[in-house]
Amino acid sequence: MSGSRANGVPEVVDAWRMVEARRSFEGRVALTALERLLGSLHDGEGEVRFTLDFGTDALRLPYVDLRIEADLPLQCQRSLRRFLLPVRLQQRLGLIREEHAEAALPPDCEPLLVAADGNLRPLELVEDELILALPVVPVAPDTEAIDRDFAPTAEESARHGSFAALAGWKKES
């Protein structure tokens, strides 16, 4: 993602300074700028809108609230047609310096291990959450399920069974 940048959002921020200043960022980025996500999409048409709000909770635990809106172009695995998957995410990420600090986070807060230098890349956070939101098997909501028993019939098994070819050889000898 080098060089990709959302308007109004720095490429790298110091997480701890952002928390202390209670900074907020709002941005938009083209889907084509999210290289890791792009490989899972049908195409790169569209954009992602997002906000990041840094702060501390009542227990003084640092966090970043992330809100994301996007319509992701996917390929339906039933019909092979393109469809848009609406993604609307709200996620609170608890900022931690060491893995053991995860235990102190509230249950509704996902841990985010911040590098020793305190640097965070906002677009990488957005991209990570979108990748996690992708379905394992994309299926358009308007596609009907196919009711078919895919087990071979007795006739198909006899005709195409693994020993059918050997039976033919036996008759020839």
PDB file of C-alpha atoms in Angstrom, residues 87-148:
ATOM      1  CA  VAL A  87     -20.345  -3.442   4.550  1.00  0.00           C
ATOM      2  CA  ARG A  88     -21.130  -1.215   7.535  1.00  0.00           C
ATOM      3  CA  LEU A  89     -18.695  -1.777  10.390  1.00  0.00           C
ATOM      4  CA  GLN A  90     -18.222  -0.242  13.807  1.00  0.00           C
ATOM      5  CA  GLN A  91     -15.306  -1.613  15.756  1.00  0.00           C
ATOM      6  CA  ARG A  92     -13.512  -0.485  18.904  1.00  0.00           C
ATOM      7  CA  LEU A  93      -9.866  -1.484  18.924  1.00  0.00           C
ATOM      8  CA  GLY A  94      -8.107  -1.402  22.291  1.00  0.00           C
ATOM      9  CA  LEU A  95      -4.557  -0.172  21.826  1.00  0.00           C
ATOM     10  CA  ILE A  96      -2.047  -2.295  23.716  1.00  0.00           C
ATOM     11  CA  ARG A  97       1.754  -2.217  23.933  1.00  0.00           C
ATOM     12  CA  GLU A  98       2.196  -5.884  24.970  1.00  0.00           C
ATOM     13  CA  GLU A  99       0.121  -9.000  24.378  1.00  0.00           C
ATOM     14  CA  HIS A 100      -0.546  -9.661  28.069  1.00  0.00           C
ATOM     15  CA  ALA A 101      -2.387  -6.290  28.276  1.00  0.00           C
ATOM     16  CA  GLU A 102      -5.208  -7.825  26.217  1.00  0.00           C
ATOM     17  CA  ALA A 103      -6.690  -9.316  29.407  1.00  0.00           C
ATOM     18  CA  ALA A 104      -7.440  -5.810  30.734  1.00  0.00           C
ATOM     19  CA  LEU A 105      -9.605  -4.881  27.737  1.00  0.00           C
ATOM     20  CA  PRO A 106     -13.404  -4.934  28.012  1.00  0.00           C
ATOM     21  CA  PRO A 107     -15.149  -7.774  26.131  1.00  0.00           C
ATOM     22  CA  ASP A 108     -16.517  -5.476  23.395  1.00  0.00           C
ATOM     23  CA  CYS A 109     -13.022  -4.259  22.515  1.00  0.00           C
ATOM     24  CA  GLU A 110     -10.746  -6.052  20.043  1.00  0.00           C
ATOM     25  CA  PRO A 111      -7.029  -5.834  20.886  1.00  0.00           C
ATOM     26  CA  LEU A 112      -4.635  -4.030  18.566  1.00  0.00           C
ATOM     27  CA  LEU A 113      -0.968  -4.511  19.352  1.00  0.00           C
ATOM     28  CA  VAL A 114       0.800  -1.235  18.575  1.00  0.00           C
ATOM     29  CA  ALA A 115       4.414  -1.329  17.385  1.00  0.00           C
ATOM     30  CA  ALA A 116       7.105  -0.181  19.819  1.00  0.00           C
ATOM     31  CA  ASP A 117       7.479   3.117  17.945  1.00  0.00           C
ATOM     32  CA  GLY A 118       3.732   3.819  18.357  1.00  0.00           C
ATOM     33  CA  ASN A 119       3.140   4.106  14.622  1.00  0.00           C
ATOM     34  CA  LEU A 120      -0.184   3.058  13.113  1.00  0.00           C
ATOM     35  CA  ARG A 121      -1.207   3.074   9.469  1.00  0.00           C
ATOM     36  CA  PRO A 122      -4.902   4.053   9.340  1.00  0.00           C
ATOM     37  CA  LEU A 123      -5.501   2.555   5.887  1.00  0.00           C
ATOM     38  CA  GLU A 124      -4.071  -0.774   7.011  1.00  0.00           C
ATOM     39  CA  LEU A 125      -6.587  -0.833   9.892  1.00  0.00           C
ATOM     40  CA  VAL A 126      -9.417  -0.136   7.439  1.00  0.00           C
ATOM     41  CA  GLU A 127      -8.167  -2.771   5.006  1.00  0.00           C
ATOM     42  CA  ASP A 128      -7.741  -5.391   7.759  1.00  0.00           C
ATOM     43  CA  GLU A 129     -11.344  -4.927   8.919  1.00  0.00           C
ATOM     44  CA  LEU A 130     -12.684  -5.170   5.348  1.00  0.00           C
ATOM     45  CA  ILE A 131     -10.734  -8.365   4.728  1.00  0.00           C
ATOM     46  CA  LEU A 132     -12.208  -9.852   7.912  1.00  0.00           C
ATOM     47  CA  ALA A 133     -15.708  -8.835   6.730  1.00  0.00           C
ATOM     48  CA  LEU A 134     -15.455 -10.797   3.468  1.00  0.00           C
ATOM     49  CA  PRO A 135     -17.590 -13.942   3.311  1.00  0.00           C
ATOM     50  CA  VAL A 136     -15.756 -17.240   2.850  1.00  0.00           C
ATOM     51  CA  VAL A 137     -18.021 -18.043  -0.100  1.00  0.00           C
ATOM     52  CA  PRO A 138     -19.613 -14.946  -1.661  1.00  0.00           C
ATOM     53  CA  VAL A 139     -23.230 -15.543  -2.660  1.00  0.00           C
ATOM     54  CA  ALA A 140     -25.508 -12.798  -3.952  1.00  0.00           C
ATOM     55  CA  PRO A 141     -28.577 -12.421  -1.721  1.00  0.00           C
ATOM     56  CA  ASP A 142     -30.973 -12.624  -4.707  1.00  0.00           C
ATOM     57  CA  THR A 143     -29.554 -15.963  -5.934  1.00  0.00           C
ATOM     58  CA  GLU A 144     -31.721 -19.009  -5.372  1.00  0.00           C
ATOM     59  CA  ALA A 145     -30.256 -22.090  -3.767  1.00  0.00           C
ATOM     60  CA  ILE A 146     -29.849 -25.081  -6.044  1.00  0.00           C
ATOM     61  CA  ASP A 147     -31.619 -28.198  -4.834  1.00  0.00           C
ATOM     62  CA  ARG A 148     -29.802 -31.081  -6.432  1.00  0.00           C
TER      63      ARG A 148
END
